[in-house]
Short mmCIF file of C-alpha atoms in Angstrom, two decimals:
data_model
loop_
_atom_site.label_atom_id
_atom_site.label_comp_id
_atom_site.label_asym_id
_atom_site.label_seq_id
_atom_site.Cartn_x
_atom_site.Cartn_y
_atom_site.Cartn_z
CA UNK L 5 27.48 56.49 -2.82
CA UNK L 6 24.11 54.88 -1.99
CA UNK L 7 21.06 56.79 -3.02
CA UNK L 8 18.19 57.24 -0.56
CA UNK L 9 15.14 55.17 -1.35
CA UNK L 10 12.30 57.43 -2.35
CA UNK L 11 8.79 56.96 -1.05
CA UNK L 12 7.66 55.98 -4.55
CA UNK L 13 10.40 53.40 -4.85
CA UNK L 14 9.60 52.04 -1.42
CA UNK L 15 5.99 51.63 -2.44
CA UNK L 16 7.08 49.60 -5.45
CA UNK L 17 9.44 47.45 -3.37
CA UNK L 18 7.01 46.75 -0.52
CA UNK L 19 5.11 43.86 -2.21
CA UNK L 20 8.38 42.15 -2.99
CA UNK L 21 9.61 42.63 0.57
CA UNK L 22 6.43 41.03 1.88
CA UNK L 23 6.75 38.00 -0.35
CA UNK L 24 9.22 35.17 0.24
CA UNK L 25 9.69 32.64 -2.52
CA UNK L 26 10.90 29.24 -1.45
CA UNK L 27 13.04 26.93 -3.55
CA UNK L 28 9.94 24.83 -4.17
CA UNK L 29 8.18 27.71 -5.93
CA UNK L 30 5.60 28.57 -3.26
CA UNK L 31 5.05 32.21 -2.32
CA UNK L 32 4.54 33.12 1.31
CA UNK L 33 2.90 36.55 1.51
CA UNK L 34 2.81 38.27 4.91
CA UNK L 35 -0.73 38.32 6.22
CA UNK L 36 -1.93 35.94 3.52
CA UNK L 37 -2.67 32.21 3.61
CA UNK L 38 0.14 29.74 4.19
CA UNK L 39 0.94 28.19 0.81
CA UNK L 40 2.02 24.56 0.60
CA UNK L 41 2.99 22.36 -2.33
CA UNK L 42 1.80 18.81 -2.86
CA UNK L 43 3.21 16.19 -5.27
CA UNK L 44 0.49 13.60 -5.75
CA UNK L 45 2.02 11.14 -8.27
CA UNK L 46 -1.43 10.03 -9.46
CA UNK L 47 -2.61 9.26 -12.98
CA UNK L 48 -5.84 9.50 -14.97
CA UNK L 49 -8.97 9.20 -12.80
CA UNK L 50 -7.04 9.35 -9.54
CA UNK L 51 -5.24 12.54 -10.60
CA UNK L 52 -8.49 14.23 -11.57
CA UNK L 53 -10.12 13.22 -8.31
CA UNK L 54 -7.35 14.58 -6.06
CA UNK L 55 -7.23 17.80 -8.09
CA UNK L 56 -10.98 18.32 -7.57
CA UNK L 57 -10.65 17.69 -3.84
CA UNK L 58 -7.81 20.19 -3.53
CA UNK L 59 -9.84 22.77 -5.47
CA UNK L 60 -12.70 22.29 -3.00
CA UNK L 61 -10.34 22.76 -0.06
CA UNK L 62 -8.92 25.97 -1.50
CA UNK L 63 -12.42 27.34 -2.07
CA UNK L 64 -13.54 26.60 1.48
CA UNK L 65 -10.40 27.55 3.44
CA UNK L 66 -8.79 30.97 3.65
CA UNK L 67 -5.83 30.27 5.93
CA UNK L 68 -4.13 27.58 3.80
CA UNK L 69 -3.71 27.37 0.04
CA UNK L 70 -2.57 24.14 -1.58
CA UNK L 71 -0.68 24.06 -4.86
CA UNK L 72 -0.85 20.65 -6.51
CA UNK L 73 1.15 18.89 -9.19
CA UNK L 74 2.03 15.32 -10.05
CA UNK L 75 5.63 16.12 -9.20
CA UNK L 76 6.60 15.21 -12.74
CA UNK L 77 6.49 11.48 -11.96
CA UNK L 78 4.05 8.70 -11.17
CA UNK L 79 3.95 7.15 -7.70
CA UNK L 80 6.51 4.52 -8.80
CA UNK L 81 9.14 7.20 -9.39
CA UNK L 82 8.42 9.40 -6.38
CA UNK L 83 11.16 8.16 -4.04
CA UNK L 84 14.15 9.11 -6.25
CA UNK L 85 12.39 12.36 -7.17
CA UNK L 86 11.93 13.30 -3.52
CA UNK L 87 15.43 12.17 -2.56
CA UNK L 88 16.94 14.48 -5.18
CA UNK L 89 14.67 17.39 -4.24
CA UNK L 90 15.60 17.14 -0.57
CA UNK L 91 19.26 17.73 -1.36
CA UNK L 92 18.49 21.15 -2.88
CA UNK L 93 15.59 22.31 -0.68
CA UNK L 94 13.31 22.08 -3.72
CA UNK L 95 11.10 19.52 -1.99
CA UNK L 96 7.33 19.84 -1.63
CA UNK L 97 5.50 20.02 1.68
CA UNK L 98 3.57 16.82 0.97
CA UNK L 99 4.30 13.86 -1.30
CA UNK L 100 2.59 10.54 -2.04
CA UNK L 101 4.97 7.72 -1.10
CA UNK L 102 4.62 3.95 -0.87
CA UNK L 103 4.52 2.70 2.69
CA UNK L 104 7.48 0.37 2.16
CA UNK L 105 9.65 3.47 1.63
CA UNK L 106 8.85 4.91 5.05
CA UNK L 107 12.00 3.62 6.82
CA UNK L 108 14.20 5.08 4.07
CA UNK L 109 12.58 8.51 3.95
CA UNK L 110 12.15 8.86 7.73
CA UNK L 111 15.93 8.98 8.13
CA UNK L 112 16.10 12.31 6.29
CA UNK L 113 16.17 15.23 8.78
CA UNK L 114 13.85 17.22 6.50
CA UNK L 115 11.05 14.69 6.99
CA UNK L 116 8.61 16.24 9.44
CA UNK L 117 7.46 14.70 12.72
CA UNK L 118 3.68 15.07 12.96
CA UNK L 119 3.38 13.52 16.42
CA UNK L 120 2.23 16.81 18.05
CA UNK L 121 -0.41 17.39 15.36
CA UNK L 122 -2.10 14.00 15.36
CA UNK L 123 -3.03 14.57 19.01
CA UNK L 124 -5.64 17.07 17.80
CA UNK L 125 -9.07 15.47 18.42
CA UNK L 126 -10.12 16.58 14.93
CA UNK L 127 -7.63 14.13 13.40
CA UNK L 128 -9.27 11.09 15.06
CA UNK L 129 -6.03 9.13 14.73
CA UNK L 130 -7.40 5.91 16.19
CA UNK L 131 -10.01 5.82 13.41
CA UNK L 132 -7.29 4.87 10.92
CA UNK L 133 -6.57 1.14 10.59
CA UNK L 134 -3.77 -0.20 12.80
CA UNK L 135 -1.65 -1.23 9.79
CA UNK L 136 -1.83 2.33 8.44
CA UNK L 137 -0.79 3.91 11.72
CA UNK L 138 2.10 1.46 11.99
CA UNK L 139 3.29 2.26 8.46
CA UNK L 140 3.58 6.02 9.02
CA UNK L 141 5.25 5.57 12.41
CA UNK L 142 8.99 4.98 12.17
CA UNK L 143 11.09 4.93 15.33
CA UNK L 144 8.37 6.78 17.22
CA UNK L 145 8.22 9.49 14.54
CA UNK L 146 4.95 9.99 12.63
CA UNK L 147 5.96 11.11 9.15
CA UNK L 148 2.59 11.58 7.47
CA UNK L 149 -1.05 10.59 7.10
CA UNK L 150 -2.41 7.37 5.55
CA UNK L 151 -3.22 7.88 1.86
CA UNK L 152 -4.34 4.57 0.38
CA UNK L 153 -4.77 1.12 1.88
CA UNK L 154 -5.28 -2.28 0.29
CA UNK L 155 -5.12 -5.91 1.34
CA UNK L 156 -4.82 -9.37 -0.14
CA UNK L 157 -7.89 -11.53 -0.78
CA UNK L 158 -8.68 -14.51 -3.00
CA UNK L 159 -10.67 -13.96 -6.17
CA UNK L 160 -12.32 -17.05 -7.63
CA UNK L 161 -13.81 -17.89 -11.02
CA UNK L 162 -17.37 -19.03 -10.38
CA UNK L 163 -17.69 -20.90 -13.68
CA UNK L 164 -14.46 -22.88 -13.23
CA UNK L 165 -15.43 -23.94 -9.73
CA UNK L 166 -18.87 -25.04 -10.90
CA UNK L 167 -17.31 -26.99 -13.76
CA UNK L 168 -15.10 -28.81 -11.26
CA UNK L 169 -18.11 -29.56 -9.08
CA UNK L 170 -16.98 -27.20 -6.34
CA UNK L 171 -19.00 -24.79 -4.26
CA UNK L 172 -17.62 -21.27 -3.67
CA UNK L 173 -15.32 -21.19 -0.64
CA UNK L 174 -16.79 -20.09 2.67
CA UNK L 175 -15.23 -17.34 4.76
CA UNK L 176 -14.08 -20.05 7.21
CA UNK L 177 -12.07 -22.03 4.69
CA UNK L 178 -8.54 -23.28 5.43
CA UNK L 179 -5.30 -23.65 3.49
CA UNK L 180 -6.01 -27.37 3.25
CA UNK L 181 -9.30 -26.43 1.55
CA UNK L 182 -7.42 -24.10 -0.77
CA UNK L 183 -4.99 -26.86 -1.73
CA UNK L 184 -7.70 -29.47 -2.29
CA UNK L 185 -9.92 -27.14 -4.33
CA UNK L 186 -6.99 -25.92 -6.43
CA UNK L 187 -5.99 -29.49 -7.25
CA UNK L 188 -9.53 -30.45 -8.20
CA UNK L 189 -9.99 -27.38 -10.42
CA UNK L 190 -6.75 -28.02 -12.34
CA UNK L 191 -7.15 -29.33 -15.89
CA UNK L 192 -3.70 -29.55 -17.45
CA UNK L 193 -5.02 -30.55 -20.87
CA UNK L 194 -7.20 -27.45 -21.02
CA UNK L 195 -4.43 -25.23 -19.65
CA UNK L 196 -6.40 -24.52 -16.48
CA UNK L 197 -4.66 -24.24 -13.10
CA UNK L 198 -5.92 -23.99 -9.57
CA UNK L 199 -3.88 -20.89 -8.87
CA UNK L 200 -0.63 -19.12 -9.74
CA UNK L 201 2.48 -17.89 -7.95
CA UNK L 202 5.11 -15.41 -9.20
CA UNK L 203 8.67 -16.71 -9.29
CA UNK L 204 10.32 -13.80 -11.11
CA UNK L 205 12.18 -12.64 -8.00
CA UNK L 206 10.07 -9.65 -6.98
CA UNK L 207 8.10 -8.65 -3.91
CA UNK L 208 5.01 -10.16 -5.54
CA UNK L 209 6.30 -13.65 -4.65
CA UNK L 210 6.97 -12.73 -1.02
CA UNK L 211 3.80 -10.68 -0.56
CA UNK L 212 1.65 -13.82 -0.50
CA UNK L 213 3.90 -15.87 1.80
CA UNK L 214 3.89 -13.54 4.80
CA UNK L 215 0.20 -14.05 5.71
CA UNK L 216 0.76 -17.81 5.91
CA UNK L 217 3.75 -17.25 8.19
CA UNK L 218 1.87 -14.83 10.43
CA UNK L 219 -1.19 -17.07 10.66
CA UNK L 220 1.04 -19.90 11.87
CA UNK L 221 2.54 -17.75 14.62
CA UNK L 222 5.73 -16.83 12.80
CA UNK L 223 7.41 -13.49 12.12
CA UNK L 224 9.53 -12.05 9.34
CA UNK L 225 12.29 -10.70 11.62
CA UNK L 226 13.02 -10.82 15.33
CA UNK L 227 11.44 -8.11 17.50
CA UNK L 228 14.59 -5.96 17.35
CA UNK L 229 14.78 -6.30 13.52
CA UNK L 230 18.33 -7.63 13.79
CA UNK L 231 17.85 -11.27 12.75
CA UNK L 232 15.75 -13.30 10.34
CA UNK L 233 12.80 -15.15 11.85
CA UNK L 234 11.04 -16.35 8.69
CA UNK L 235 13.01 -19.63 8.66
CA UNK L 236 11.15 -20.84 11.75
CA UNK L 237 8.94 -23.91 11.76
CA UNK L 238 6.02 -21.64 10.82
CA UNK L 239 7.93 -20.37 7.78
CA UNK L 240 8.98 -23.84 6.70
CA UNK L 241 5.43 -25.21 6.94
CA UNK L 242 4.08 -22.26 4.98
CA UNK L 243 6.52 -22.59 2.10
CA UNK L 244 6.22 -26.38 2.15
CA UNK L 245 2.47 -26.07 1.57
CA UNK L 246 3.14 -24.05 -1.59
CA UNK L 247 5.82 -26.54 -2.66
CA UNK L 248 3.37 -29.43 -2.27
CA UNK L 249 0.84 -27.65 -4.47
CA UNK L 250 3.40 -26.75 -7.13
CA UNK L 251 5.56 -29.89 -7.20
CA UNK L 252 3.26 -32.69 -6.04
CA UNK L 253 -0.20 -31.51 -7.10
CA UNK L 254 0.97 -29.47 -10.10
CA UNK L 255 -1.95 -27.15 -9.48
CA UNK L 256 0.10 -23.94 -9.52
CA UNK L 257 1.05 -22.00 -12.64
CA UNK L 258 4.59 -20.78 -11.91
CA UNK L 259 4.75 -17.29 -13.36
CA UNK L 260 8.31 -16.38 -14.31
CA UNK L 261 7.31 -13.36 -16.38
CA UNK L 262 8.41 -9.95 -15.02
CA UNK L 263 5.11 -8.61 -16.38
CA UNK L 264 3.14 -11.14 -14.29
CA UNK L 265 0.65 -13.16 -16.33
CA UNK L 266 -1.51 -14.11 -13.36
CA UNK L 267 -4.19 -11.49 -13.81
CA UNK L 268 -4.47 -12.13 -17.55
CA UNK L 269 -4.79 -15.87 -16.91
CA UNK L 270 -7.58 -15.22 -14.43
CA UNK L 271 -9.34 -12.85 -16.83
CA UNK L 272 -9.15 -15.45 -19.60
CA UNK L 273 -10.71 -18.22 -17.47
CA UNK L 274 -7.57 -20.27 -16.89
CA UNK L 275 -7.22 -19.81 -13.11
CA UNK L 276 -9.69 -20.94 -10.48
CA UNK L 277 -8.13 -18.82 -7.72
CA UNK L 278 -6.11 -15.62 -7.84
CA UNK L 279 -4.52 -13.97 -4.79
CA UNK L 280 -4.75 -10.24 -5.37
CA UNK L 281 -6.41 -7.03 -4.17
CA UNK L 282 -8.96 -4.30 -4.95
CA UNK L 283 -6.93 -2.74 -7.74
CA UNK L 284 -7.91 -5.56 -10.15
CA UNK L 285 -11.70 -5.21 -9.79
CA UNK L 286 -12.20 -2.60 -12.55
CA UNK L 287 -10.19 -4.77 -14.96
CA UNK L 288 -12.16 -7.90 -14.08
CA UNK L 289 -15.41 -6.02 -14.66
CA UNK L 290 -14.15 -4.81 -18.03
CA UNK L 291 -13.14 -8.37 -18.98
CA UNK L 292 -16.58 -9.70 -18.04
CA UNK L 293 -15.29 -12.23 -15.51
CA UNK L 294 -17.92 -13.86 -13.30
CA UNK L 295 -15.87 -13.65 -10.13
CA UNK L 296 -16.33 -13.90 -6.40
CA UNK L 297 -14.22 -12.56 -3.54
CA UNK L 298 -13.34 -14.24 -0.24
CA UNK L 299 -10.84 -13.58 2.53
CA UNK L 300 -7.61 -15.59 2.63
CA UNK L 301 -7.78 -19.18 3.84
CA UNK L 302 -7.10 -19.40 7.55
CA UNK L 303 -5.01 -21.32 10.04
CA UNK L 304 -6.82 -22.35 13.24
CA UNK L 305 -9.42 -19.67 12.54
CA UNK L 306 -6.86 -16.93 11.89
CA UNK L 307 -7.41 -15.28 8.49
CA UNK L 308 -4.71 -12.61 8.83
CA UNK L 309 -3.85 -10.88 5.57
CA UNK L 310 -1.23 -8.41 4.39
CA UNK L 311 -1.78 -4.76 3.64
CA UNK L 312 0.31 -2.20 1.77
CA UNK L 313 -0.69 1.24 3.08
CA UNK L 314 0.68 4.27 1.22
CA UNK L 315 1.30 7.66 2.78
CA UNK L 316 1.00 11.41 2.40
CA UNK L 317 4.45 12.16 3.78
CA UNK L 318 5.17 15.67 5.10
CA UNK L 319 8.48 17.52 4.74
CA UNK L 320 9.78 20.53 6.64
CA UNK L 321 10.29 24.06 5.35
CA UNK L 322 9.14 25.91 8.47
CA UNK L 323 6.76 25.31 11.34
CA UNK L 324 3.87 27.23 9.76
CA UNK L 325 3.98 25.09 6.63
CA UNK L 326 4.15 21.83 8.57
CA UNK L 327 1.11 22.92 10.58
CA UNK L 328 -0.69 23.93 7.37
CA UNK L 329 0.11 20.54 5.85
CA UNK L 330 -1.36 18.80 8.89
CA UNK L 331 -4.48 20.99 8.61
CA UNK L 332 -4.97 20.08 4.96
CA UNK L 333 -4.34 16.36 5.46
CA UNK L 334 -6.76 16.27 8.38
CA UNK L 335 -9.42 17.60 5.98
CA UNK L 336 -8.38 15.38 3.05
CA UNK L 337 -8.47 12.18 5.10
CA UNK L 338 -11.80 12.97 6.79
CA UNK L 339 -14.61 10.50 5.98
CA UNK L 340 -16.55 12.88 3.72
CA UNK L 341 -13.61 13.55 1.41
CA UNK L 342 -12.41 9.97 1.49
CA UNK L 343 -15.77 8.59 0.38
CA UNK L 344 -15.65 10.86 -2.66
CA UNK L 345 -12.11 9.65 -3.43
CA UNK L 346 -13.26 6.03 -3.05
CA UNK L 347 -16.21 6.48 -5.39
CA UNK L 348 -13.93 8.05 -7.98
CA UNK L 349 -11.09 5.53 -7.79
CA UNK L 350 -12.34 2.29 -6.21
CA UNK L 351 -9.96 2.69 -3.28
CA UNK L 352 -10.68 1.10 0.08
CA UNK L 353 -11.70 3.09 3.17
CA UNK L 354 -8.70 4.29 5.16
CA UNK L 355 -10.91 4.87 8.22
CA UNK L 356 -13.29 2.53 10.00
CA UNK L 357 -15.97 5.24 10.26
CA UNK L 358 -16.28 5.76 6.50
CA UNK L 359 -18.70 2.83 6.28
CA UNK L 360 -21.15 4.91 8.31
CA UNK L 361 -21.22 7.71 5.74
CA UNK L 362 -24.34 8.39 3.63
CA UNK L 363 -23.58 7.09 0.15
CA UNK L 364 -21.36 4.21 1.26
CA UNK L 365 -23.88 1.71 -0.10
CA UNK L 366 -23.62 3.37 -3.52
CA UNK L 367 -19.87 2.82 -3.41
CA UNK L 368 -20.37 -0.88 -2.62
CA UNK L 369 -22.79 -1.29 -5.53
CA UNK L 370 -20.38 0.38 -7.93
CA UNK L 371 -17.58 -2.12 -7.17
CA UNK L 372 -18.95 -5.67 -6.61
CA UNK L 373 -16.82 -7.54 -4.10
CA UNK L 374 -15.37 -4.40 -2.57
CA UNK L 375 -17.42 -5.02 0.60
CA UNK L 376 -15.50 -8.24 1.27
CA UNK L 377 -12.15 -6.54 0.67
CA UNK L 378 -13.11 -3.59 2.85
CA UNK L 379 -14.17 -5.91 5.66
CA UNK L 380 -10.89 -7.79 5.29
CA UNK L 381 -8.99 -4.71 6.48
CA UNK L 382 -9.75 -5.89 10.00
CA UNK L 383 -7.55 -8.93 9.25
CA UNK L 384 -4.56 -6.71 8.36
CA UNK L 385 -2.79 -6.60 11.71
CA UNK L 386 0.92 -6.42 10.86
CA UNK L 387 3.17 -4.68 8.37
CA UNK L 388 6.45 -5.60 6.78
CA UNK L 389 9.50 -4.78 8.95
CA UNK L 390 10.35 -1.06 9.06
CA UNK L 391 13.96 -1.45 8.03
CA UNK L 392 15.87 0.02 5.10
CA UNK L 393 17.17 -3.49 4.37
CA UNK L 394 13.71 -4.86 3.59
CA UNK L 395 14.06 -4.69 -0.23
CA UNK L 396 17.15 -6.93 -0.02
CA UNK L 397 15.48 -9.28 2.46
CA UNK L 398 12.54 -9.58 0.10
CA UNK L 399 14.80 -10.53 -2.79
CA UNK L 400 16.50 -13.24 -0.71
CA UNK L 401 13.14 -14.79 0.22
CA UNK L 402 11.77 -14.45 -3.31
CA UNK L 403 14.72 -16.48 -4.58
CA UNK L 404 14.08 -19.12 -1.90
CA UNK L 405 10.43 -19.34 -2.96
CA UNK L 406 11.32 -19.72 -6.63
CA UNK L 407 13.86 -22.49 -6.05
CA UNK L 408 11.48 -24.36 -3.74
CA UNK L 409 8.44 -24.16 -6.04
CA UNK L 410 10.57 -25.27 -8.99
CA UNK L 411 11.63 -28.34 -6.99
CA UNK L 412 15.29 -27.30 -6.84
CA UNK L 413 15.45 -26.99 -3.05
CA UNK L 414 13.45 -28.00 0.01
CA UNK L 415 11.71 -25.32 2.03
CA UNK L 416 13.99 -25.53 5.08
CA UNK L 417 17.33 -25.28 3.27
CA UNK L 418 16.07 -22.51 0.97
CA UNK L 419 14.79 -20.41 3.87
CA UNK L 420 17.89 -21.07 5.98
CA UNK L 421 20.06 -19.79 3.14
CA UNK L 422 17.89 -16.69 2.76
CA UNK L 423 18.06 -16.16 6.53
CA UNK L 424 21.85 -16.25 6.52
CA UNK L 425 21.94 -13.59 3.80
CA UNK L 426 19.37 -11.54 5.73
CA UNK L 427 21.40 -11.66 8.95
CA UNK L 428 24.46 -10.46 7.06
CA UNK L 429 22.52 -7.58 5.51
CA UNK L 430 21.06 -6.53 8.87
CA UNK L 431 24.50 -6.57 10.48
CA UNK L 432 25.55 -3.62 8.30
CA UNK L 433 25.35 -0.35 10.33
CA UNK L 434 22.40 1.81 9.36
CA UNK L 435 20.35 -1.07 7.96
#
């Protein structure tokens, strides 16, 4: 027979009845702030910076409380971690994810749609760069807020150029200039090359080809993402330029190492030019390299580059927590907080208006060359195709690049073969 609950017992049970513990470990207390969990995936300085920002938010906001953890992984391992967590409802409300994963994660029904929230004037959605907005928008569904943005530039060794009798490249330089200067700076006897290109089969090889294709009017896939388009005349000309440099001029160090030797070669004074991004600047400063930074060479005045925006992706538990996540991310991505993050980590501005903030000049002084890379964000106009098949497509093209630069295939046949494999991969339902 059930016993009646005494008033004393009810008083003891009431706090428990008012608290709901989710599978992710957050506690939602009736009448209290909405608690959300964030997996940031950051390391060292970046981890400390995001933790300080979250602490500031929690101190200045009473309606939302953010719990923060790395998620037990770095950013590289976040996708499998999230995928596993989603199957057991142990997922966080917010997670740091690479932008190239957006098509994969957007397919999960537990990934939130923030479209209603970004209409809030406080978000200032149009202030984010176009490439960032495109990355977090999959099939009309906005899955998160921009987290980090970068872009590709050319770093050059001032001493090597001077030794070769070359002036630093101007912002209006062309790919023909790049080829000629690379050839002139090459000194095979001294082990010095004009530039380098990865041929180990990864995205690193493909990452640098797409800007050439885009500048020449080409595309990676057709508009409906159902067929390859990179084997167009624009694609062939782009890859043929690299082949000419590698095979005919012998001005390219072909990097077959999975660990990528390019940066180390540049740091040691053996590369005149290095195609890379803002993440290498602290290392170059530490190595004492006398470097300069310039936007990519252009085609007919078009200096389009490639960008790899990352995201703060939001996942559903209930409507209140999705709204709280949007509230927090609106604050986190505001110019004031972002400038602090940039000063701490050397990241680029994710909003155009950040350059108007007091203290922006101090940020520029701290990271020489960052002003050129920041300005180059305006040249990042397109993103890689939002399809789950992209990793396979990338591997097909990377193989075509390697065979062409090694002189084992011509650009047209290599790209045509990669296109045939791409079309087959895209024909699979759900790709």
